[in-house]
Coordinates of C-alpha atoms and ligand atoms in Angstrom, one line a residue:
Chain A
M710 CA -7.7 -22.3 -10.5
K711 CA -8.3 -22.8 -6.7
L712 CA -11.0 -25.3 -5.5
L713 CA -13.2 -24.6 -2.7
T714 CA -15.5 -27.3 -1.2
C715 CA -19.2 -26.3 -0.7
P716 CA -21.1 -28.2 2.1
M717 CA -24.0 -27.7 -0.5
N718 CA -22.6 -27.7 -4.1
G719 CA -19.4 -29.6 -3.7
P720 CA -15.9 -28.6 -5.4
R721 CA -16.1 -25.5 -7.3
N722 CA -13.7 -22.8 -8.4
I723 CA -13.2 -20.5 -5.8
D724 CA -14.3 -17.6 -7.9
E725 CA -18.0 -18.7 -7.6
F726 CA -17.5 -17.7 -3.8
Q727 CA -17.4 -14.3 -2.0
S728 CA -15.6 -14.1 1.5
F729 CA -17.4 -12.6 4.3
G730 CA -14.4 -12.4 6.4
P731 CA -13.5 -13.7 9.9
V732 CA -16.4 -15.2 12.3
R733 CA -16.5 -12.5 14.9
A734 CA -18.3 -12.7 18.4
R735 CA -21.8 -10.8 18.3
P736 CA -21.7 -8.1 21.3
D737 CA -25.0 -7.8 23.2
P738 CA -26.2 -4.6 22.2
N739 CA -27.6 -3.5 25.3
A740 CA -24.1 -4.1 27.4
T741 CA -21.3 -3.0 25.0
A742 CA -20.0 0.4 25.2
D743 CA -18.6 2.4 22.0
P744 CA -14.6 0.8 22.3
E745 CA -15.9 -2.4 22.3
W746 CA -18.2 -1.7 19.2
S747 CA -15.7 0.1 17.3
R748 CA -13.6 -3.1 17.9
H749 CA -16.6 -5.5 16.7
L750 CA -16.8 -3.3 13.7
F751 CA -13.6 -2.4 12.5
R752 CA -11.4 -5.4 14.0
A753 CA -11.1 -8.7 12.4
E754 CA -9.1 -11.7 13.2
N755 CA -5.5 -11.2 11.0
R756 CA -3.2 -13.1 13.3
Q757 CA -1.1 -15.7 10.7
G758 CA -2.7 -19.0 11.1
V759 CA -6.1 -20.8 10.8
V760 CA -9.2 -18.5 10.9
V761 CA -12.9 -19.8 10.5
E762 CA -14.5 -17.2 7.9
W763 CA -18.2 -16.9 6.3
W764 CA -18.2 -17.5 2.4
R765 CA -21.2 -17.5 0.2
H766 CA -21.2 -19.5 -3.0
V767 CA -22.7 -16.9 -4.8
P768 CA -25.1 -18.6 -7.5
S769 CA -27.0 -20.5 -4.9
N770 CA -27.0 -17.6 -2.6
Y771 CA -25.8 -20.0 0.4
F772 CA -23.9 -19.0 3.1
F773 CA -21.5 -21.4 4.9
L774 CA -18.4 -21.7 7.1
A775 CA -14.6 -22.2 6.1
E776 CA -11.8 -22.9 8.0
R777 CA -8.5 -21.5 6.1
D778 CA -4.8 -21.3 6.5
L779 CA -3.9 -17.3 6.2
V780 CA -0.6 -18.1 5.2
S781 CA -0.6 -21.3 3.3
N782 CA -3.9 -20.6 1.8
E783 CA -4.7 -24.2 2.6
I784 CA -8.8 -24.7 2.7
I785 CA -8.9 -26.9 6.0
R786 CA -12.6 -27.8 6.1
T787 CA -16.0 -26.3 4.9
F788 CA -19.3 -26.9 7.2
D789 CA -22.9 -25.3 7.5
A790 CA -23.2 -23.0 9.9
S791 CA -25.2 -25.1 12.0
E792 CA -22.2 -27.6 12.8
P793 CA -20.0 -26.8 16.1
R794 CA -17.4 -24.3 15.1
G795 CA -14.7 -25.4 16.9
R796 CA -11.7 -27.0 15.5
A797 CA -12.3 -30.6 14.5
Chain B
M350 CA 34.9 4.6 -23.2
P351 CA 35.6 0.9 -22.6
L352 CA 39.2 1.3 -21.7
R353 CA 38.7 4.5 -19.4
L354 CA 36.3 2.2 -17.7
L355 CA 38.4 -0.7 -17.0
K356 CA 41.3 1.6 -16.0
Y357 CA 38.6 3.4 -13.5
G358 CA 37.7 -0.3 -12.4
L359 CA 41.5 -1.4 -11.6
S360 CA 42.4 2.0 -10.0
R361 CA 43.2 2.5 -6.4
D362 CA 42.7 6.1 -6.8
Y363 CA 39.2 6.0 -7.6
P364 CA 37.3 3.3 -5.5
V365 CA 33.9 2.6 -6.2
S366 CA 31.7 4.4 -3.7
G367 CA 28.8 2.5 -2.6
D368 CA 25.5 4.3 -1.8
I369 CA 25.1 2.6 1.5
P370 CA 27.5 1.5 4.2
A371 CA 27.3 -2.5 5.0
T372 CA 25.4 -3.4 7.8
P373 CA 27.2 -2.0 10.9
A374 CA 27.4 -4.1 14.6
L375 CA 24.0 -3.0 16.6
K376 CA 24.7 -0.7 19.5
P377 CA 23.2 -1.3 22.6
A378 CA 20.6 1.7 22.3
Y379 CA 19.6 4.6 19.9
D380 CA 17.5 7.5 20.4
V381 CA 15.4 6.4 17.6
V382 CA 14.6 2.6 16.4
I383 CA 12.9 2.4 13.1
I384 CA 11.5 -0.8 12.4
G385 CA 11.2 -1.5 8.9
G386 CA 13.7 -0.1 5.8
G387 CA 11.1 0.3 3.1
G388 CA 10.5 3.8 1.9
H389 CA 8.8 5.3 4.7
G390 CA 11.1 4.2 7.3
L391 CA 14.1 5.3 5.2
S392 CA 12.2 8.5 4.7
C393 CA 11.6 9.3 8.1
A394 CA 15.2 8.3 9.1
H395 CA 16.3 11.3 6.7
H396 CA 13.9 13.8 7.7
L397 CA 15.1 13.4 11.0
A398 CA 18.7 13.4 10.7
K399 CA 18.7 16.2 8.2
Y400 CA 16.2 18.8 9.6
H401 CA 16.0 17.4 13.3
G402 CA 19.3 16.8 13.8
I403 CA 18.7 13.5 15.2
K404 CA 21.7 11.2 13.9
S405 CA 21.3 8.2 16.4
V406 CA 19.0 6.7 14.3
A407 CA 19.0 2.9 13.4
V408 CA 16.6 1.7 10.8
L409 CA 16.1 -2.0 11.2
E410 CA 15.1 -4.4 8.0
K411 CA 14.6 -7.9 8.3
G412 CA 15.3 -8.5 4.8
Y413 CA 17.1 -6.5 2.3
L414 CA 16.4 -2.6 1.7
A415 CA 13.0 -1.8 0.4
G416 CA 12.2 -5.1 -0.8
G417 CA 9.0 -4.8 0.5
N418 CA 5.7 -3.0 -1.1
T419 CA 8.1 -0.2 -1.7
A420 CA 9.6 -2.6 -4.4
R421 CA 6.3 -4.0 -5.6
N422 CA 4.4 -1.0 -6.2
T423 CA 3.2 0.4 -9.6
T424 CA 4.2 4.0 -8.6
T425 CA 1.0 6.1 -8.9
I426 CA 1.3 9.6 -7.4
R427 CA -1.4 11.8 -6.9
S428 CA -3.8 13.9 -4.6
N429 CA -7.0 13.3 -5.9
Y430 CA -8.8 12.1 -2.8
I431 CA -12.3 13.0 -1.3
T432 CA -11.7 14.2 2.2
P433 CA -10.6 17.4 2.8
E434 CA -7.8 15.8 5.3
G435 CA -6.9 13.4 2.9
I436 CA -6.3 15.8 -0.1
A437 CA -4.5 18.3 2.1
F438 CA -1.9 15.6 3.3
Y439 CA -1.5 14.1 -0.2
K440 CA -1.2 17.6 -1.8
E441 CA 2.0 17.8 0.8
G442 CA 3.3 14.4 -0.9
V443 CA 3.2 15.2 -4.3
E444 CA 4.7 18.9 -3.8
L445 CA 7.5 17.0 -2.2
F446 CA 7.7 14.6 -4.9
E447 CA 8.2 17.7 -7.3
R448 CA 11.4 18.5 -5.5
L449 CA 12.6 15.2 -4.4
S450 CA 15.4 14.8 -7.1
Q451 CA 16.7 18.0 -5.8
E452 CA 16.4 17.0 -2.1
L453 CA 17.9 13.6 -2.2
D454 CA 20.7 14.8 -5.1
F455 CA 19.5 11.9 -7.3
N456 CA 17.2 11.5 -10.1
V457 CA 14.0 9.5 -9.0
M458 CA 12.7 10.5 -12.4
F459 CA 9.5 11.9 -11.4
S460 CA 7.3 12.2 -14.2
Q461 CA 4.3 14.5 -13.7
R462 CA 2.4 13.3 -16.8
G463 CA -1.1 13.6 -14.9
Q464 CA -3.7 10.7 -14.1
L465 CA -6.8 10.2 -16.4
T466 CA -9.7 7.7 -14.4
L467 CA -12.2 6.7 -16.5
A468 CA -16.2 6.7 -16.0
H469 CA -18.4 4.0 -17.4
T470 CA -21.4 5.0 -15.3
E471 CA -23.2 7.9 -14.5
A472 CA -22.7 7.1 -10.4
T473 CA -19.0 7.4 -11.2
M474 CA -19.6 10.4 -13.4
R475 CA -21.4 12.1 -10.0
S476 CA -18.7 11.1 -7.7
F477 CA -16.1 12.4 -10.5
H478 CA -17.7 15.6 -10.1
M479 CA -17.7 15.7 -6.3
R480 CA -14.0 14.9 -6.5
A481 CA -13.0 17.8 -9.0
E482 CA -14.9 20.0 -6.7
M483 CA -13.0 19.0 -3.4
G484 CA -10.1 18.8 -5.2
K485 CA -10.1 22.8 -6.8
H486 CA -11.2 23.9 -3.4
M487 CA -8.0 22.3 -1.9
G488 CA -5.9 23.6 -4.4
T489 CA -5.1 20.6 -6.5
R490 CA -5.5 20.7 -10.6
T491 CA -8.6 17.8 -10.8
E492 CA -11.4 18.4 -13.3
V493 CA -13.9 16.2 -15.1
V494 CA -13.4 15.6 -19.0
D495 CA -16.4 14.7 -21.2
Q496 CA -15.7 12.1 -23.8
K497 CA -14.0 14.3 -26.2
G498 CA -11.7 15.1 -23.5
V499 CA -10.9 11.7 -22.7
E500 CA -10.2 11.2 -26.2
E501 CA -7.9 14.2 -26.6
L502 CA -5.7 13.0 -23.6
C503 CA -5.7 9.6 -24.4
P504 CA -6.1 9.0 -28.4
L505 CA -5.3 5.7 -28.4
I506 CA -8.3 4.5 -26.2
N507 CA -11.1 2.1 -27.4
M508 CA -14.1 4.5 -26.9
D509 CA -16.5 3.0 -28.4
Y510 CA -16.8 -0.4 -26.7
G511 CA -20.6 0.2 -26.1
G512 CA -23.2 -1.5 -23.7
A513 CA -22.3 -1.2 -19.8
L514 CA -18.5 -0.5 -20.2
E515 CA -19.0 2.6 -22.5
I516 CA -16.5 5.6 -21.5
L517 CA -18.8 8.4 -20.5
G518 CA -16.0 10.8 -19.2
G519 CA -13.3 11.1 -16.9
L520 CA -11.5 12.8 -14.0
W521 CA -8.3 14.4 -14.9
H522 CA -5.9 15.1 -12.2
A523 CA -3.0 17.1 -13.9
D524 CA -0.7 16.8 -10.7
G525 CA -0.8 13.1 -10.7
G526 CA 2.6 11.3 -12.2
T527 CA 5.0 8.7 -11.1
A528 CA 8.5 8.0 -10.0
R529 CA 11.3 5.6 -9.7
H530 CA 10.3 3.6 -6.7
D531 CA 13.7 2.1 -5.9
A532 CA 15.3 5.4 -6.7
V533 CA 13.2 7.1 -3.9
A534 CA 14.1 4.8 -1.4
W535 CA 17.8 4.2 -2.4
G536 CA 18.1 8.2 -2.0
Y537 CA 16.8 8.6 0.8
A538 CA 19.2 5.4 2.3
A539 CA 21.7 7.2 0.8
Q540 CA 21.1 10.5 2.4
A541 CA 20.5 9.3 5.9
S542 CA 23.5 7.1 6.0
R543 CA 25.7 10.1 5.0
R544 CA 24.5 11.9 8.1
G545 CA 25.1 8.8 10.4
V546 CA 21.8 7.0 10.4
E547 CA 22.4 3.3 10.3
I548 CA 21.0 1.1 8.5
H549 CA 20.8 -2.7 9.6
Q550 CA 19.9 -4.9 7.1
R551 CA 18.7 -8.6 7.9
T552 CA 17.7 -7.6 11.2
E553 CA 14.2 -8.7 12.4
V554 CA 12.1 -7.1 15.2
Q555 CA 10.9 -10.4 17.1
G556 CA 9.5 -8.8 20.3
F557 CA 9.5 -5.6 22.4
E558 CA 10.3 -5.2 26.4
V559 CA 7.2 -3.2 27.3
V560 CA 7.6 -1.6 30.8
G561 CA 4.7 0.3 32.1
D562 CA 3.6 2.8 28.7
R563 CA 7.1 2.6 27.3
V564 CA 8.9 0.1 25.2
Q565 CA 12.4 -0.3 26.3
A566 CA 14.0 -2.1 23.9
V567 CA 13.4 -4.0 20.8
K568 CA 14.6 -7.8 20.3
T569 CA 15.9 -8.7 17.2
N570 CA 17.5 -11.9 15.7
R571 CA 21.3 -10.0 16.3
G572 CA 20.5 -9.1 19.8
R573 CA 18.8 -6.5 21.9
V574 CA 18.2 -2.7 21.1
A575 CA 17.4 0.0 23.9
C576 CA 15.3 2.6 22.5
G577 CA 14.3 6.5 23.0
Q578 CA 11.5 6.2 20.4
V579 CA 10.4 3.5 18.1
L580 CA 8.4 3.9 15.0
I581 CA 6.8 1.1 13.1
A582 CA 7.0 1.2 9.4
T583 CA 6.5 -2.5 8.5
G584 CA 4.1 -2.2 5.6
G585 CA 2.5 -5.8 4.8
M586 CA 3.5 -7.0 8.5
N587 CA 2.1 -3.9 10.5
Y588 CA -0.4 -5.5 12.0
D589 CA 2.0 -8.5 13.3
V590 CA 4.8 -6.1 14.5
A591 CA 2.2 -3.9 16.5
L592 CA 0.6 -6.9 17.9
M593 CA 4.1 -7.8 19.3
A594 CA 4.2 -4.8 21.4
G595 CA 0.4 -5.7 22.5
V596 CA -1.5 -3.2 19.7
E597 CA -4.0 -4.3 18.0
L598 CA -4.6 -2.4 14.7
P599 CA -7.7 -2.6 12.6
I600 CA -5.7 -3.9 9.6
R601 CA -6.1 -6.7 7.5
C602 CA -3.9 -8.2 5.1
Y603 CA -4.5 -8.7 1.4
P604 CA -2.4 -9.9 -1.7
L605 CA -2.1 -7.0 -4.1
Q606 CA -1.0 -8.2 -7.7
A607 CA 0.6 -6.3 -10.7
M608 CA 2.7 -7.1 -13.8
V609 CA 4.4 -5.6 -17.0
T610 CA 4.8 -5.9 -20.7
Q611 CA 7.7 -6.1 -22.5
P612 CA 8.5 -2.7 -23.7
L613 CA 6.9 -1.0 -26.4
K614 CA 7.6 2.5 -28.0
P615 CA 6.1 5.3 -26.2
W616 CA 2.3 5.3 -26.9
L617 CA 0.6 6.0 -23.3
H618 CA 1.5 9.6 -22.2
T619 CA -0.6 9.6 -18.9
L620 CA -1.3 7.3 -16.2
V621 CA -5.0 5.6 -17.2
S622 CA -7.4 4.3 -14.7
S623 CA -10.9 2.4 -14.9
V624 CA -12.7 2.1 -11.9
S625 CA -15.3 -0.4 -13.5
L626 CA -12.8 -2.7 -14.7
H627 CA -10.4 -2.4 -12.0
T628 CA -7.5 -1.9 -14.0
Y629 CA -4.9 0.8 -14.2
L630 CA -2.0 1.4 -16.6
V631 CA 1.1 3.3 -16.8
Q632 CA 3.9 3.1 -19.3
S633 CA 7.3 3.3 -17.5
S634 CA 10.2 5.0 -18.9
R635 CA 11.7 1.8 -20.4
G636 CA 8.2 1.5 -22.2
E637 CA 7.1 -1.6 -20.3
V638 CA 3.4 -1.1 -19.8
V639 CA 2.7 -1.5 -15.8
I640 CA -0.8 -3.0 -15.3
G641 CA -2.3 -3.2 -11.7
G642 CA -5.8 -3.3 -10.2
G643 CA -7.9 -4.3 -7.5
S644 CA -6.8 -6.3 -4.4
D645 CA -7.4 -10.1 -4.2
P646 CA -10.6 -11.0 -2.7
Y647 CA -10.0 -12.7 0.5
Q648 CA -7.4 -12.2 3.2
L649 CA -3.9 -14.0 2.9
Y650 CA -0.3 -13.3 4.1
S651 CA 0.9 -14.4 0.6
T652 CA 2.9 -12.8 -2.2
R653 CA 2.0 -15.2 -4.4
S654 CA 0.1 -14.5 -7.9
T655 CA -2.7 -16.2 -9.3
L656 CA -3.7 -16.8 -12.9
D657 CA -7.2 -15.6 -12.2
M658 CA -6.1 -12.0 -11.2
K659 CA -3.7 -12.2 -14.0
V660 CA -6.5 -12.8 -16.9
H661 CA -8.4 -10.1 -15.1
L662 CA -5.7 -7.4 -15.4
A663 CA -5.2 -8.5 -19.1
E664 CA -8.5 -8.7 -19.8
G665 CA -9.1 -4.9 -18.4
A666 CA -5.8 -3.5 -20.4
V667 CA -7.1 -5.3 -23.6
H668 CA -10.1 -3.8 -23.4
L669 CA -9.0 -0.3 -23.3
F670 CA -6.4 -1.0 -25.9
P671 CA -7.1 -3.8 -28.0
F672 CA -3.4 -3.6 -29.7
L673 CA -2.2 -4.5 -26.5
Q674 CA -3.4 -8.5 -27.3
G675 CA -0.5 -10.0 -28.9
V676 CA 2.0 -8.4 -26.3
R677 CA 3.9 -10.5 -24.2
L678 CA 4.0 -10.3 -20.2
L679 CA 7.6 -10.0 -19.0
R680 CA 6.9 -10.3 -15.4
Q681 CA 4.6 -10.4 -12.3
W682 CA 4.7 -10.3 -8.9
A683 CA 2.7 -9.2 -5.6
G684 CA 2.8 -7.7 -2.1
I685 CA 1.0 -7.8 0.9
T686 CA -1.3 -5.0 1.8
D687 CA -2.2 -3.8 5.4
M688 CA -5.6 -2.8 4.6
T689 CA -7.7 -0.4 7.1
P690 CA -11.8 -0.3 7.3
D691 CA -11.4 3.3 5.6
Y692 CA -8.7 2.9 3.1
S693 CA -6.9 5.7 5.2
P694 CA -3.3 5.1 6.6
I695 CA -3.0 5.2 10.5
M696 CA -0.3 7.9 11.6
G697 CA 0.7 8.8 15.0
A698 CA 0.4 7.9 18.9
S699 CA -0.1 4.3 19.8
P700 CA -1.2 3.5 23.3
L701 CA 2.4 3.4 24.3
A702 CA 4.2 6.5 25.1
N703 CA 7.2 6.3 22.7
L704 CA 5.5 4.3 20.1
W705 CA 5.1 5.9 17.1
L706 CA 2.6 4.3 14.3
D707 CA 3.2 4.8 10.2
C708 CA 0.8 2.3 9.1
G709 CA -2.2 1.0 7.2
W710 CA -0.7 2.2 4.0
G711 CA -2.5 -0.9 2.2
T712 CA -2.4 -0.4 -1.4
W713 CA -1.7 3.6 -1.5
G714 CA 1.2 4.6 0.4
F715 CA 4.3 4.9 -2.1
K716 CA 2.8 8.1 -2.9
A717 CA 3.3 9.3 0.6
T718 CA 6.7 8.1 0.8
P719 CA 7.7 11.5 1.3
V720 CA 5.2 13.1 3.3
A721 CA 4.7 10.5 5.8
G722 CA 8.3 10.2 6.5
K723 CA 8.5 13.9 6.9
R724 CA 5.7 14.3 9.2
M725 CA 6.5 11.4 11.3
A726 CA 10.1 12.7 11.9
Q727 CA 8.5 15.8 13.1
T728 CA 6.2 13.9 15.2
I729 CA 9.1 11.9 17.0
A730 CA 11.2 14.9 17.4
D731 CA 8.7 17.1 18.7
G732 CA 7.1 14.2 20.7
R733 CA 3.5 15.6 19.4
V734 CA 1.7 15.1 16.2
P735 CA 1.0 17.7 13.9
D736 CA -2.6 19.1 12.9
I737 CA -2.0 17.8 9.3
L738 CA -1.7 14.0 10.7
K739 CA -4.2 14.3 13.5
P740 CA -7.3 13.1 11.4
F741 CA -5.4 9.8 10.9
A742 CA -5.0 8.8 14.5
L743 CA -5.6 5.3 15.7
E744 CA -8.5 6.8 17.8
R745 CA -10.7 7.6 14.9
F746 CA -12.1 4.0 14.9
E747 CA -13.2 4.4 18.7
T748 CA -14.7 8.3 18.0
F749 CA -16.1 6.9 14.6
R750 CA -14.3 9.3 12.8
L751 CA -13.7 7.4 9.7
L752 CA -12.0 9.3 6.8
N753 CA -13.7 7.1 4.1
E754 CA -11.4 7.0 0.8
M755 CA -12.6 3.8 -0.4
G756 CA -14.3 5.5 -3.8
A757 CA -11.0 7.2 -4.4
T758 CA -8.7 4.5 -3.9
A759 CA -10.0 1.2 -4.9
A760 CA -9.4 1.0 -8.4
S761 CA -6.4 3.6 -8.7
H762 CA -4.1 3.2 -5.9
Ligands
FAD505 C1 1.2 -4.4 -6.4 C2 1.4 -3.2 -5.3 C3 1.1 -1.9 -6.3 C4 1.0 -0.9 -5.3 N1 0.5 0.2 -6.2 C5 0.9 1.6 -5.5 C6 1.0 2.9 -6.2 O1 0.7 2.6 -7.6 N2 0.8 3.7 -5.5 C7 0.7 4.2 -4.1 O2 0.9 5.2 -3.8 N3 0.9 2.9 -3.5 C8 0.8 1.5 -4.1 N4 1.1 0.3 -3.4 C9 1.3 0.6 -2.1 C10 2.7 0.6 -1.4 O3 3.3 0.0 -1.9 C11 3.0 0.8 -0.2 O4 2.0 1.4 0.6 C12 4.4 1.3 0.5 O5 5.4 0.8 -0.6 C13 4.5 1.2 1.9 O6 6.1 1.4 2.1 P1 6.9 1.2 3.5 O7 8.1 1.6 3.7 O8 5.5 1.6 4.4 O9 6.3 -0.4 3.4 P2 7.5 -1.5 2.9 O10 7.9 -0.9 1.8 O11 6.4 -3.0 2.7 O12 8.8 -1.8 3.8 C14 8.4 -2.3 5.3 C15 9.7 -3.1 5.4 O13 9.4 -3.9 6.7 C16 10.3 -5.1 6.7 N5 9.7 -5.7 8.1 C17 8.4 -6.4 8.3 N6 8.4 -6.8 9.5 C18 9.6 -6.6 9.8 C19 10.0 -7.1 11.2 N7 9.6 -7.9 11.9 N8 11.4 -6.5 11.4 C20 11.8 -5.7 10.6 N9 11.9 -5.2 9.6 C21 10.4 -5.7 9.1 C22 9.8 -5.4 5.5 O14 10.8 -6.5 5.1 C23 9.7 -4.5 4.5 O15 11.1 -4.0 3.7 C24 1.3 -0.7 -4.1 C25 1.3 -1.8 -3.4 C26 1.5 -3.2 -4.0 C27 1.6 -4.5 -3.4

């Protein structure tokens, strides 16, 4: 069993969570051409390294952010979406 | 005859011939460099050499031959997809498998025993009717069966579980089957090397020399190799390798896990797959029951297994066949799969003029090993993408012409 520490509910089995994938910058709908929209929709961060991604604690429907290493699967930190996103 | 075997072993007159020559020295240049020595790269090499007379070909494989997803897959071969473009392509793939042992002069143990996909909900039954009609229209053998039909095809299945997971019917695909994955890869490798293709194991591509819109050379741990044309067929590493050439693919990597039981007497005569249980089973020719299912729930570059996923697969298998509960597991493993947003592959041109893509094969690419190799070889030889591959172009994401095969892929590979 792998643990994920939810900023609201504390350490829980990762089965209780749903991954929503890497955070993406939201393009400006008025100033975005089709290729950029396509990029936004279909290309997510997939480099071998650390990503910041959205997760949801399913029972409490709480969305938050996590920094996770895509190779070692180490969860480096989890934090509320109101906190700064840069690496600590 | 042990004595004869011993004599043969010691004799100088009958030297043991290896199927594939040892890795030779790298030449400074090749007409075609294929990155990735999995089934797809080897199939392309075979087709280039045999049908297009292109023999200055090097297959560069960072590890050992076909040790990537080719070695890890559960060998479901089928064409019961939903888009006409997808069905046309995979249908050609199944037909090539039907003749593959003759083509390779090597028994790939293709067993066309049919695939039964189970529906536990009305919604799944509706989607099966669509897939069946599409399949018939495209000339494949695909039909919807009711509960009685399921019982006739698979008499040992547990039908009366009841509740939300009662079996309502199924999609019967008589064209479906399996083959031995190692035999497919080694058969292609042996044929290709017999015709002059060089297979370089332990040769990792670490970068590209790009000048203008062309790849001049690839950089490897064994030196620089100039190339006329380049194909990327690196399975789970497709995103990374393409990125080295400056091409960002719409791919995310997820592990996919599988396992096998100890060998049993033959009892499961079709491939069986359940959409709702995210579990599928096939009995191998050795009697082992191969069990696979859905992808891991989050992105990861890892071939580790998890207890959670193994428990889930075991639960699905025991649900369908309760008598499996005392059976032991023999092996378990995972592969890194390169998933595309629409569950269809990315084949054809790249933004660079001489760099070709055979990527995004995710959880479903073994069945396409012969056809992808054949069609990519044709593409490279002609310098032009054939019609059958055009729908799979990388540009489809920019033009929003996706080929959505998610429903026909997610649970049954
Ligand atoms: C558990 C599991 C079950 C599956 N079940 C099915 C199934 O039932 N049916 C089906 O059709 N498909 C299935 N698949 C998918 C299928 O295995 C793959 O799509 C298919 O094998 C891809 O073949 P390939 O030759 O493109 O890639 P691979 O076989 O992965 O070969 C790619 C090769 O490239 C090499 N490589 C990577 N990076 C480099 C580099 N930088 N330089 C040189 N070489 C490099 C790797 O070492 C590897 O050998 C399954 C996959 C998994 C993991």
